[in-house]
Coordinates of C-alpha atoms in Angstrom, one line a residue:
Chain Z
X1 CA 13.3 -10.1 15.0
X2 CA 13.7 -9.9 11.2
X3 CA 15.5 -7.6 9.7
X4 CA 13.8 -4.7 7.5
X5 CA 14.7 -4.7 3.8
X6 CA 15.0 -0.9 2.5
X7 CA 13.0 -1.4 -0.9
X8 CA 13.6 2.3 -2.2
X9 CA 15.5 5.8 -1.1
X10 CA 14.3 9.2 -2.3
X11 CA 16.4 12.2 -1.7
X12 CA 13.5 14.7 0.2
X13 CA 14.3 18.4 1.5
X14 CA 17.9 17.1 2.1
X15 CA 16.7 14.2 4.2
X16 CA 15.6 11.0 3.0
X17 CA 12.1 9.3 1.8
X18 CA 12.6 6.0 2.7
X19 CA 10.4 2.6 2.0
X20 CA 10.6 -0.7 4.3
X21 CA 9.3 -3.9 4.0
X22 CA 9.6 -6.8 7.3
X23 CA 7.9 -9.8 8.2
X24 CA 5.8 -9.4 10.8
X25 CA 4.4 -10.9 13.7
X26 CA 1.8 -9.1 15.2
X27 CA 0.2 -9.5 11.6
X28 CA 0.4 -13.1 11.3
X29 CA 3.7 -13.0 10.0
X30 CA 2.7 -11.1 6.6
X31 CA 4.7 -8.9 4.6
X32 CA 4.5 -5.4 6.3
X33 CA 5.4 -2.3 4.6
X34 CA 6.0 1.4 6.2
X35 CA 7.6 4.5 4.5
X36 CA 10.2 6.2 7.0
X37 CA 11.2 10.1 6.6
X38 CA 15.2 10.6 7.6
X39 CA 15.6 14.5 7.9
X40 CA 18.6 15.4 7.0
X41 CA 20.6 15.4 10.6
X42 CA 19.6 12.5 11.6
X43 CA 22.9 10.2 12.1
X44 CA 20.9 6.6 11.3
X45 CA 21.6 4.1 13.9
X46 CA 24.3 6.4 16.5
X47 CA 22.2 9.3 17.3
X48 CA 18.6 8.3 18.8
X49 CA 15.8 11.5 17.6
X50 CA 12.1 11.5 18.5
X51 CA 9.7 9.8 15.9
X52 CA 6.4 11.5 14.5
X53 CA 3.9 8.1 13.9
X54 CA 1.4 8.8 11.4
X55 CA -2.0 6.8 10.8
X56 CA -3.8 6.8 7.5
X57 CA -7.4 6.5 6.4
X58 CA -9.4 3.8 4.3
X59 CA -7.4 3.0 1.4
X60 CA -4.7 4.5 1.8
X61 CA -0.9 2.7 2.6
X62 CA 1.8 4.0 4.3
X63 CA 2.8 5.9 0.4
X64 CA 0.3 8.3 0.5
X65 CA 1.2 10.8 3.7
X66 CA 4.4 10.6 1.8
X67 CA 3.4 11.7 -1.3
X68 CA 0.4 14.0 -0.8
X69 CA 0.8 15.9 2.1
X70 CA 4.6 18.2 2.6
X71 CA 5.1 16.8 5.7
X72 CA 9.0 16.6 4.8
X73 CA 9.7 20.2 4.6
X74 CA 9.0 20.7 8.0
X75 CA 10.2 17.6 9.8
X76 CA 13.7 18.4 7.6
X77 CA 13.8 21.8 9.2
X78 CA 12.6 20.4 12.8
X79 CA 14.6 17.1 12.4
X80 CA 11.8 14.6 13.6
X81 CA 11.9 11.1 11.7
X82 CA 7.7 10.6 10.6
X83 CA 7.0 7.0 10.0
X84 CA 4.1 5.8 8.1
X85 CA 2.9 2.3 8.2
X86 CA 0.6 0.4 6.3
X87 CA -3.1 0.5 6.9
X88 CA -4.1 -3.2 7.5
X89 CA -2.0 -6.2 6.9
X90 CA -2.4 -7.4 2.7
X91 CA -2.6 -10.7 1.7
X92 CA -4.1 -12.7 4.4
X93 CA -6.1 -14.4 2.4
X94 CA -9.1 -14.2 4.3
X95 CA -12.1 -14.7 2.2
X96 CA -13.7 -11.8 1.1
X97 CA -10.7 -9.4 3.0
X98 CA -10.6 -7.4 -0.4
X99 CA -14.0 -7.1 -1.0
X100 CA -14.7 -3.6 0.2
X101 CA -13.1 -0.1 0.8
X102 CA -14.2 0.0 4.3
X103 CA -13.2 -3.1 5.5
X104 CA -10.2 -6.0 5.0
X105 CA -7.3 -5.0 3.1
X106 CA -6.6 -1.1 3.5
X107 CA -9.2 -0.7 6.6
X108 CA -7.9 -2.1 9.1
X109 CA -9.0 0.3 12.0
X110 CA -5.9 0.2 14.2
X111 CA -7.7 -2.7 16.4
X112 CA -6.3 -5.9 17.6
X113 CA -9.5 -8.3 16.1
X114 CA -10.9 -10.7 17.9
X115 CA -13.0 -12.7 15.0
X116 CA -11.7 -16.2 13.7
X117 CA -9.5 -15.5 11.0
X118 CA -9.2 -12.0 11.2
X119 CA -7.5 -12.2 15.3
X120 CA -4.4 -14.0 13.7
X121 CA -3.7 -11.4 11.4
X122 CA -5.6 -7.9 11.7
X123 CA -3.7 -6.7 14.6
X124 CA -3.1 -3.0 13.8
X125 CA -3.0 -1.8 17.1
X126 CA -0.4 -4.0 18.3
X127 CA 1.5 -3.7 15.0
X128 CA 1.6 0.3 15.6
X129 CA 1.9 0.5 19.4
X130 CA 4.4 -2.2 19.9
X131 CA 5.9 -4.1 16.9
X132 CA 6.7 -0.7 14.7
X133 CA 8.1 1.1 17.4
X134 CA 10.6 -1.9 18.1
X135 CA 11.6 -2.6 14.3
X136 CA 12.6 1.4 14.8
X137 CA 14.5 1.2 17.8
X138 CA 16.1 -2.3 16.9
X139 CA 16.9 -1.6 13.0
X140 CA 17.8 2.4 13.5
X141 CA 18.7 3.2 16.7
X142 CA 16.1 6.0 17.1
X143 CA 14.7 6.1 21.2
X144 CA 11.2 4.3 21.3
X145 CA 10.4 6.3 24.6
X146 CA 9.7 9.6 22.6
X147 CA 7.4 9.3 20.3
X148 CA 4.1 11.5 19.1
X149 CA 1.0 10.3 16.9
X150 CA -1.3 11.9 14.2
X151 CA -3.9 10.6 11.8
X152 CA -6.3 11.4 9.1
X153 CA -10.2 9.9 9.4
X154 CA -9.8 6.2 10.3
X155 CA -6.1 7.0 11.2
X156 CA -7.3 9.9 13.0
X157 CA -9.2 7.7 15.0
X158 CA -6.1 5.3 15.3
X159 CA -4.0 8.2 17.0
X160 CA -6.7 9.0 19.3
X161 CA -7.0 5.4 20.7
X162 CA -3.5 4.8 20.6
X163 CA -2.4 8.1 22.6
X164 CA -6.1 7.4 25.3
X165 CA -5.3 3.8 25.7
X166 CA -1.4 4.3 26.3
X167 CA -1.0 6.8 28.6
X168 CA 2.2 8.0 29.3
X169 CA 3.4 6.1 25.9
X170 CA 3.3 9.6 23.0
X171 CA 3.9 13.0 24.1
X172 CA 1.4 14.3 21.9
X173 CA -1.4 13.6 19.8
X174 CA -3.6 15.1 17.0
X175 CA -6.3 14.1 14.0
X176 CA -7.7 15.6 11.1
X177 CA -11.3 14.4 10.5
X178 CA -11.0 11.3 12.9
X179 CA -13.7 8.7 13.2
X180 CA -14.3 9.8 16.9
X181 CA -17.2 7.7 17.9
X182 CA -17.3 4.7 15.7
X183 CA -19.5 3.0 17.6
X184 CA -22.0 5.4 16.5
X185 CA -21.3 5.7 12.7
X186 CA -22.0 3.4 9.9
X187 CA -18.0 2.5 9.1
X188 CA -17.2 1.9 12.4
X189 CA -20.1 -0.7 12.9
X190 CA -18.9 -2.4 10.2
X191 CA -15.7 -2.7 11.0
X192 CA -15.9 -3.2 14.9
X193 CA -18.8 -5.7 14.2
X194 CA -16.3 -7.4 11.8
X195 CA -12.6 -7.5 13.8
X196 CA -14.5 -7.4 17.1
X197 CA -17.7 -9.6 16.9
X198 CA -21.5 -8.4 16.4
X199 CA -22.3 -9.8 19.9
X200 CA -19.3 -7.9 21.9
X201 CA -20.3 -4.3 21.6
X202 CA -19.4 -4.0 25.0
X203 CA -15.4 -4.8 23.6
X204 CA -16.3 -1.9 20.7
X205 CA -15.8 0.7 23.6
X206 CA -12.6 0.0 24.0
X207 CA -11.8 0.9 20.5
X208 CA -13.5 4.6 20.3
X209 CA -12.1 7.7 21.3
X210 CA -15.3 9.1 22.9
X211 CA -16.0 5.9 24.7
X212 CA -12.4 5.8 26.0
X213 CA -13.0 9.3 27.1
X214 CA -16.2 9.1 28.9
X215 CA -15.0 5.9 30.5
X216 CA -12.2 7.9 31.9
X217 CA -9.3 7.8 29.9
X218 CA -7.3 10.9 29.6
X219 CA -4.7 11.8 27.5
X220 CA -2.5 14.3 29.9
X221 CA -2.2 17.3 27.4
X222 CA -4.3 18.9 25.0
X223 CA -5.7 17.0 21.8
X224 CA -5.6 18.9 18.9
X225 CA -8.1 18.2 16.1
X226 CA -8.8 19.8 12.6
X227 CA -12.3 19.1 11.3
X228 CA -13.3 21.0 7.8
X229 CA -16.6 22.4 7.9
X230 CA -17.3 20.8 3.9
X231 CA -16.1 17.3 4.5
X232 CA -18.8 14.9 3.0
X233 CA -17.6 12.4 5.8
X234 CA -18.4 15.4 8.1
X235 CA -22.0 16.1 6.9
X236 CA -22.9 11.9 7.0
X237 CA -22.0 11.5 10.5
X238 CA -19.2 9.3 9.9
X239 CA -16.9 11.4 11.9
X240 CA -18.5 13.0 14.7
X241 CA -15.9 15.1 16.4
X242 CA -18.7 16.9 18.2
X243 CA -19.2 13.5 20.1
X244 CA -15.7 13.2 21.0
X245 CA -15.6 17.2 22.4
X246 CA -18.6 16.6 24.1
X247 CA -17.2 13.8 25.9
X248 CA -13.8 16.1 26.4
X249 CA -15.8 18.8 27.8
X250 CA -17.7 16.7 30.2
X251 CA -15.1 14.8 31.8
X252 CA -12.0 17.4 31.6
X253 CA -10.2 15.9 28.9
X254 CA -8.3 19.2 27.0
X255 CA -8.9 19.6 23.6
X256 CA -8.9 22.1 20.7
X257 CA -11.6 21.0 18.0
X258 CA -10.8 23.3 15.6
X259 CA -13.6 23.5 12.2
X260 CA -11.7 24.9 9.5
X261 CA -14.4 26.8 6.9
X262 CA -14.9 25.1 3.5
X263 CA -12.2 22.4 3.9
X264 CA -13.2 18.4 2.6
X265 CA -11.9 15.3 3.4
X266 CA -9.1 15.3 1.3
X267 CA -5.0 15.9 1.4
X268 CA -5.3 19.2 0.4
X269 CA -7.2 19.5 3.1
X270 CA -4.4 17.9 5.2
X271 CA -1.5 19.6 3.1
X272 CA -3.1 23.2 4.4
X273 CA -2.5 22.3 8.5
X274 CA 0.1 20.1 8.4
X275 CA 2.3 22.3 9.1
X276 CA 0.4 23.6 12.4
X277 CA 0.2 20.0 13.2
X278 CA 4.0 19.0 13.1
X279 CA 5.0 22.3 15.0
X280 CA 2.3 21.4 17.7
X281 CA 3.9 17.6 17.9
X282 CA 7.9 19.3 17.9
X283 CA 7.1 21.2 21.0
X284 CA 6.2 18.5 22.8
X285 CA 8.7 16.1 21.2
X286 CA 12.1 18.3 21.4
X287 CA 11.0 20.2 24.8
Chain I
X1 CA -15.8 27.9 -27.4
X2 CA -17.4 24.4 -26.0
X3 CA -17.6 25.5 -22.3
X4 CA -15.5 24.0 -19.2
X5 CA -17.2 21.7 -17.0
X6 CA -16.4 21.9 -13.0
X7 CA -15.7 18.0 -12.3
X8 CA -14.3 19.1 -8.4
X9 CA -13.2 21.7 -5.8
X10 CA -11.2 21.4 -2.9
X11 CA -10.0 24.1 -0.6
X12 CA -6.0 24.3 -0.1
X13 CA -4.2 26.9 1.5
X14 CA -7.1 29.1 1.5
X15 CA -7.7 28.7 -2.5
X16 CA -8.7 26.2 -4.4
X17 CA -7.9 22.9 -6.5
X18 CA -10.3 22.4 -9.0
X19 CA -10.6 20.1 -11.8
X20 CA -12.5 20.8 -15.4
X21 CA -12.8 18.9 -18.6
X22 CA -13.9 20.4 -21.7
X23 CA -14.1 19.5 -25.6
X24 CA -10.9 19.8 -27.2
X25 CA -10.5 21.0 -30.6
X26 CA -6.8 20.9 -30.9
X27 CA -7.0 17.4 -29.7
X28 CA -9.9 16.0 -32.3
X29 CA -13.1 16.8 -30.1
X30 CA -11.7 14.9 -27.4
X31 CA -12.9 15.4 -23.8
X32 CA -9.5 17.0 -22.1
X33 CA -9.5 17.2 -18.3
X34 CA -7.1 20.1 -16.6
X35 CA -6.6 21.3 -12.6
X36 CA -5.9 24.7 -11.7
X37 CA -5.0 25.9 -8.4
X38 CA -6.9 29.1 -7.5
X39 CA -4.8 31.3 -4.8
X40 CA -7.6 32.8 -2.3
X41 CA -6.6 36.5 -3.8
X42 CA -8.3 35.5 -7.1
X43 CA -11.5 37.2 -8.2
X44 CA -12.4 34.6 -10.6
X45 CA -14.0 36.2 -14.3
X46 CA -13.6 39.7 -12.9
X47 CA -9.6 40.4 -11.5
X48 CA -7.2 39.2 -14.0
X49 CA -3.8 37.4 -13.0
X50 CA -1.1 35.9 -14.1
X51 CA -0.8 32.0 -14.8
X52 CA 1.7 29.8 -14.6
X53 CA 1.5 26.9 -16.8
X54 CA 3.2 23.5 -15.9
X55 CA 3.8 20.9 -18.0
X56 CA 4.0 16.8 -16.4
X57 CA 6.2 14.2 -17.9
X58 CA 4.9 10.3 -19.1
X59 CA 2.3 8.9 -17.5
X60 CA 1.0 11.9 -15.6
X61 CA -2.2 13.0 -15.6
X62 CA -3.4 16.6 -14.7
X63 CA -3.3 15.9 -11.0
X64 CA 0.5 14.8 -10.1
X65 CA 1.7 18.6 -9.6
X66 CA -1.5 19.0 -7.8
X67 CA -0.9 16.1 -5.3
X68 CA 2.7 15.5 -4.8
X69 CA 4.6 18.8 -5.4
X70 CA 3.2 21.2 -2.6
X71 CA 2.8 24.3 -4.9
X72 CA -0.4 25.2 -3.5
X73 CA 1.8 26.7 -0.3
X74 CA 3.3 29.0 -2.3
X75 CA 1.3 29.7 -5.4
X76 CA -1.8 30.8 -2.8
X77 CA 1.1 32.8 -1.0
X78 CA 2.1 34.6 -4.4
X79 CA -1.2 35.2 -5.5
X80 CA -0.3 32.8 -8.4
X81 CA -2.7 30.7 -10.6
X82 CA -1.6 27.3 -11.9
X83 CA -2.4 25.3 -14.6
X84 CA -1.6 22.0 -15.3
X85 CA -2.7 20.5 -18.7
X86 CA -3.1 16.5 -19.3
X87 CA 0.1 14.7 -21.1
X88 CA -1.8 13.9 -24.1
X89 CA -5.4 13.5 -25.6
X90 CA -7.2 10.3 -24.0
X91 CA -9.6 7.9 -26.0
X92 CA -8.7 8.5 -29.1
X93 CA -8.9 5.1 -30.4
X94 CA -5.8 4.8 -31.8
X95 CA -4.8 1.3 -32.1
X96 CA -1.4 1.1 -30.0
X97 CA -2.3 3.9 -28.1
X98 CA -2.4 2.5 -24.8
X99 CA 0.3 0.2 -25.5
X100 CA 3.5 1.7 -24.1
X101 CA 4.1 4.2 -21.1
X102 CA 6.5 6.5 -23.2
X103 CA 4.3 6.5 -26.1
X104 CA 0.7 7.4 -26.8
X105 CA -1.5 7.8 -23.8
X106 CA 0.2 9.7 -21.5
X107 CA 3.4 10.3 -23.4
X108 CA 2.1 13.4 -26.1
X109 CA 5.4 14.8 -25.9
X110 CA 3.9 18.4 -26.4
X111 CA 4.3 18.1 -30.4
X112 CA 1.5 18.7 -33.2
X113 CA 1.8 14.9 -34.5
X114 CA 2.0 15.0 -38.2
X115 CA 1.6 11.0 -38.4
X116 CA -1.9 9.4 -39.9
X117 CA -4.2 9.0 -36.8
X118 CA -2.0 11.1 -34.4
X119 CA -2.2 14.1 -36.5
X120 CA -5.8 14.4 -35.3
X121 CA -5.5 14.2 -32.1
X122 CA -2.0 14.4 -30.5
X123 CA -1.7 18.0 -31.2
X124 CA -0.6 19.1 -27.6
X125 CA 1.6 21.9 -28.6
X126 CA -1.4 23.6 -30.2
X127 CA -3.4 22.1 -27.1
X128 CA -0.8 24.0 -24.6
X129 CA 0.5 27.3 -26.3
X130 CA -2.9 28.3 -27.8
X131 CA -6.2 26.4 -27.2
X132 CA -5.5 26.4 -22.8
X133 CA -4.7 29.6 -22.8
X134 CA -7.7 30.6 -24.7
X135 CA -10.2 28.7 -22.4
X136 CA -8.7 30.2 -19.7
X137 CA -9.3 33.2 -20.6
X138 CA -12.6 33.1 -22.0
X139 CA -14.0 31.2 -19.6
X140 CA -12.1 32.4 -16.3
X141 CA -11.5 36.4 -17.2
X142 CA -7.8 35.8 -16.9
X143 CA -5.0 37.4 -18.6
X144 CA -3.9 35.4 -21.3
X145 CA -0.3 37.9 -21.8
X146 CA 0.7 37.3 -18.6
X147 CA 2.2 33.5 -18.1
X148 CA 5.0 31.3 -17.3
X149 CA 6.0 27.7 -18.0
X150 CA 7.2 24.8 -16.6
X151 CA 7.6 20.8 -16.3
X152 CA 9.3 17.8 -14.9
X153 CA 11.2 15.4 -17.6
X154 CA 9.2 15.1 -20.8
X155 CA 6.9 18.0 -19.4
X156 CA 10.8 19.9 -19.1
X157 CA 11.3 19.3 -22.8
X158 CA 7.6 20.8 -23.2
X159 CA 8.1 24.0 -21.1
X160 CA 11.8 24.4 -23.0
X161 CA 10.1 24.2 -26.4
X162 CA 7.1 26.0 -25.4
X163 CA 9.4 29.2 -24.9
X164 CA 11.9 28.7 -27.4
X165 CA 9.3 28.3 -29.7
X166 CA 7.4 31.2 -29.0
X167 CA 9.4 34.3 -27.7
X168 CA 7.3 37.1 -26.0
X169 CA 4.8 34.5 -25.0
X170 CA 6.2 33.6 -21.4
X171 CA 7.7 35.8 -18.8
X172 CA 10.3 32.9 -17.7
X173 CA 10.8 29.2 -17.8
X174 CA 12.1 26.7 -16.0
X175 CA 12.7 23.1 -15.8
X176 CA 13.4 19.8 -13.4
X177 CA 15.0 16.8 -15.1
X178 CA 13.8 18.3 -18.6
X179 CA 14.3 15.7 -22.0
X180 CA 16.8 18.5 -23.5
X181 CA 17.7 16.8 -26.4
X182 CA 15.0 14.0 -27.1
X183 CA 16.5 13.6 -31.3
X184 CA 19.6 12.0 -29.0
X185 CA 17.9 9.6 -26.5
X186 CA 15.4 6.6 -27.0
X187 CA 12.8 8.3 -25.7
X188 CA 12.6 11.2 -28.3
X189 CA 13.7 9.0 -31.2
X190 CA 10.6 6.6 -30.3
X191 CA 8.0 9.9 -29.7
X192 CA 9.2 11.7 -32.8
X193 CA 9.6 8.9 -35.2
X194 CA 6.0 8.0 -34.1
X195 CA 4.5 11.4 -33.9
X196 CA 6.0 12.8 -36.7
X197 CA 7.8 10.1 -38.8
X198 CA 10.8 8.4 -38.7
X199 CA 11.5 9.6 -42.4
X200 CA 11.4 13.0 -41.1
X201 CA 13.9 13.8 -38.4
X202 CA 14.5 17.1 -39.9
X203 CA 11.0 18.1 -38.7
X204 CA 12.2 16.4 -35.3
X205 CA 14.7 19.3 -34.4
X206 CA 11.3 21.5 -34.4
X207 CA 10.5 19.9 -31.2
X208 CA 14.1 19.5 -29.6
X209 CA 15.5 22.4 -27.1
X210 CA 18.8 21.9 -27.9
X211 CA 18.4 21.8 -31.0
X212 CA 16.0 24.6 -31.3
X213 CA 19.1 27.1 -29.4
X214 CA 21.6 26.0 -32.3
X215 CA 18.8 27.2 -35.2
X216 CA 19.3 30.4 -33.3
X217 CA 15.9 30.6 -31.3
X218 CA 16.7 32.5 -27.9
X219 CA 14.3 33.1 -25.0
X220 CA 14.9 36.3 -23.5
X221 CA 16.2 35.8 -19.5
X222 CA 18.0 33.3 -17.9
X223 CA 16.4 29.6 -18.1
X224 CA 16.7 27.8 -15.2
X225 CA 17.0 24.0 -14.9
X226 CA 17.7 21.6 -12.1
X227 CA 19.2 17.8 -12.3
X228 CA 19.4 15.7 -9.9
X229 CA 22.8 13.8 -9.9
X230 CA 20.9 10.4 -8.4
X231 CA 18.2 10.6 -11.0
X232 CA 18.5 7.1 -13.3
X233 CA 17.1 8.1 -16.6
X234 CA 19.7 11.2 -16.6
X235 CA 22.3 8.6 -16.1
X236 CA 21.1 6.6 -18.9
X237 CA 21.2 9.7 -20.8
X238 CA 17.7 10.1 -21.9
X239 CA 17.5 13.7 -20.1
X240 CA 21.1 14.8 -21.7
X241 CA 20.5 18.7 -20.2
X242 CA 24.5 18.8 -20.9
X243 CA 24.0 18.7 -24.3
X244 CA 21.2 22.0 -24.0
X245 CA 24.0 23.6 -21.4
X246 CA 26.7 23.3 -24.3
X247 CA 24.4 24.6 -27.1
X248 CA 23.2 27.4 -24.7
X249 CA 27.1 28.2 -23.8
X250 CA 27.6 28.2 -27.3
X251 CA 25.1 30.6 -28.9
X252 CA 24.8 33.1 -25.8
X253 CA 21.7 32.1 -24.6
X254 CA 21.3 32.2 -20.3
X255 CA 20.6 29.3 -18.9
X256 CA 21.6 27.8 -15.3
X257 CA 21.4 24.2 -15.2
X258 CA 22.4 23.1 -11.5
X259 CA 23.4 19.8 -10.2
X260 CA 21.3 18.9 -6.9
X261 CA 23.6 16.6 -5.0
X262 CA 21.6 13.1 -4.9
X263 CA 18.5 13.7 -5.9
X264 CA 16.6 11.3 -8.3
X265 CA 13.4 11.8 -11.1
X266 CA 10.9 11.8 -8.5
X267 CA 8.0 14.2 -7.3
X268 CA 9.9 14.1 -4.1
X269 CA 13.0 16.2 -6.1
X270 CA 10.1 18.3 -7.3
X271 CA 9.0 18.8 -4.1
X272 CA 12.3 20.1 -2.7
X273 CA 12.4 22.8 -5.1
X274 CA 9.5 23.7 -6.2
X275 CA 9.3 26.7 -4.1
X276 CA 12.6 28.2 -5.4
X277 CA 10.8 27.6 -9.4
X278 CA 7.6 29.3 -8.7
X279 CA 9.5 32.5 -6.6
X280 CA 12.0 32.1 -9.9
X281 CA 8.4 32.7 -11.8
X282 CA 6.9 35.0 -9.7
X283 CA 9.8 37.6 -10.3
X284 CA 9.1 37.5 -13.8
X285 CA 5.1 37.7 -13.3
X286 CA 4.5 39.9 -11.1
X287 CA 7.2 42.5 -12.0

């Protein structure tokens, strides 16, 4: 496996904010980068410490949990490493891969395509299930067995059909605003009809939360899920967290879909409950 | 009074981000755009609160406090309102102005420019001791006698000078990283020769903290400043707060200037402290 190159090291709440770049294969052998927070006990590459895996939205990299959302005060006082990956391979070269926001570079979706051209290099889910996990464990040291996941709208999503599809594989999971029924809203057409093929809906299912649910999936503990009630995303269907409860509810998944009043789409949004979040993922993590 | 215009809102720890542009006429009729964080105690226009005012260094806008430092937590906490100003007028036209990251757009360096063409517009001393102020107060119903400054690197020089400048006008300032003796380092020499002429450094030392303490201006209570030891520009000496310690040490004037142990320039160093600034701040402001 290649070795990671540290391209930058911030000082953070006594720990460290630190950037990685690697080549790797799961993305056709692209340049991948991911941002890793080292709270301040952790003993890099001797002692092993549970990691907190968080997914992105549309646009974003793996910079912007980072930057934006305070996560490292509390992961320095609870000692859990977060990593942040990217959120699509860049520079594939695909025609037309940087054409939009909601699809191609920066939407990738978390799946493991299936299209010509985009199956050798969009494959997201792989990348963050399998390949990430390993650079960690074969670069740092840390323990790949004890792991959580949380994301934000498309990464939300991400979390959800990481933690539903791998069961046994994160001790928790959580999501503000996820896309939790893509099949049904306009983004995740797109980008299921693009990674996955127009023709193979029946291969979409496998890739939303609410489908994975309902074709009995389950996630062994609770699901915890933040939805503000004045999210634009919200309001134009594109997230549908109802769907995914109702699913929940139906077939005795646990979850806690909590709608916080007034709150949008954005990192302030996320900055607000982050806190909640990464206390609900250390119980399960350091229990 | 040309009013404020409400460009966006978003909920945060129960308050609210928002961001407004208005006409400036300190700044030449320019549009200027500013955020203020509204903690959820705040009766806008009828209860009347104290602000505190903070000042970003080159190539900030008005949303990097906003985004990256977490002040929200504690601001909405304290009951606090913050303000963050632009770095300088935008669009003025200016040949050159966009030219450089440490001069021009971006880069005001919180002086009244006394240069043809900048004297028109890069007036951000007026812009941030008077003409802010003023609109918040007219247009908000807050107290205008009640405030607090502070900034990060050329925004530290701006809070310093703010206060030295004009005692009885803040309860307490502070500082991260702060340009504390810009006549001494490229960056000031550049900024001042071009905002106020290089044929006139005497008028520089109206606009230099240290400088500023050894003409015998004194703020009132202890100023507080933080460095971080790993930050590059104070190793290549264009922050200098050693130079403002000795004057302070010299003339009487309280000051603690402390040393955080690996730390560099970033919003993540910000970040880590922030909380001990605005409790520093909200000791003075709410006394």
């Amino acid at each position: 496996m290649a070795q990671v190159e540290k391209l930058s090291s911030s000082k953070c709440f006594e720990g460290y904010v630190c950037r990685y770049s690697h080549v790797s294969s799961s993305l056709g052998n692209l340049e991948a980068k991911f941002s890793v927070y080292w709270p301040p006990t952790t003993k890099v590459a001797t002692e092993k410490q549970p990691i907190l895996y968080w997914l992105s939205g549309l646009t974003c990299t793996d910079e912007n949990m980072m930057m934006k959302a305070g996560a490292q005060r509390i992961c320095s006082e609870l000692g859990l490493i977060l990593v942040c990956p990217d959120t699509s391979p860049r520079g594939s070269g695909i025609p037309g891969e940087d054409d939009a926001y909601d699809f191609g570079t920066g939407a990738g979706f978390y799946v493991n395509a299936t299209t010509p051209g985009y199956s050798q290099y969009y494959r997201m889910f792989d990348y963050v299930t399998k390949e990430l996990p390993q650079v960690m464990e074969n670069n740092f040291g840390v323990k790949s067995s004890k792991k959580s996941i949380f994301g934000h709208s498309m990464g939300g999503h991400g979390a959800l059909i990481c933690s539903l599809k791998l069961p046994g594989e994160y001790c928790s999971v959580s999501a503000f605003a996820p896309i939790s029924n893509p099949v049904q809203c306009d983004w995740g057409k797109k980008a299921f009809g693009g990674y996955l093929g127009a023709e193979n809906k029946e291969s979409w299912r496998d890739y939303d939360a609410t489908e994975l649910v309902k074709k009995g999936c389950r996630f062994p503990k609770e699901i915890l899920i933040d939805q503000g009630t004045e999210d634009n995303f919200y309001k134009q269907k594109q997230l549908l967290p109802e769907n995914f409860q109702q699913a929940c509810q139906s077939t005795g998944q646990p979850v806690e879909l909590r709608y916080q009043e007034g709150y949008d789409h954005s990192y302030y949004f996320i900055a607000t409950f982050i806190e909640d979040h990464i206390r609900f993922h250390a119980k399960a993590l350091l229990s």
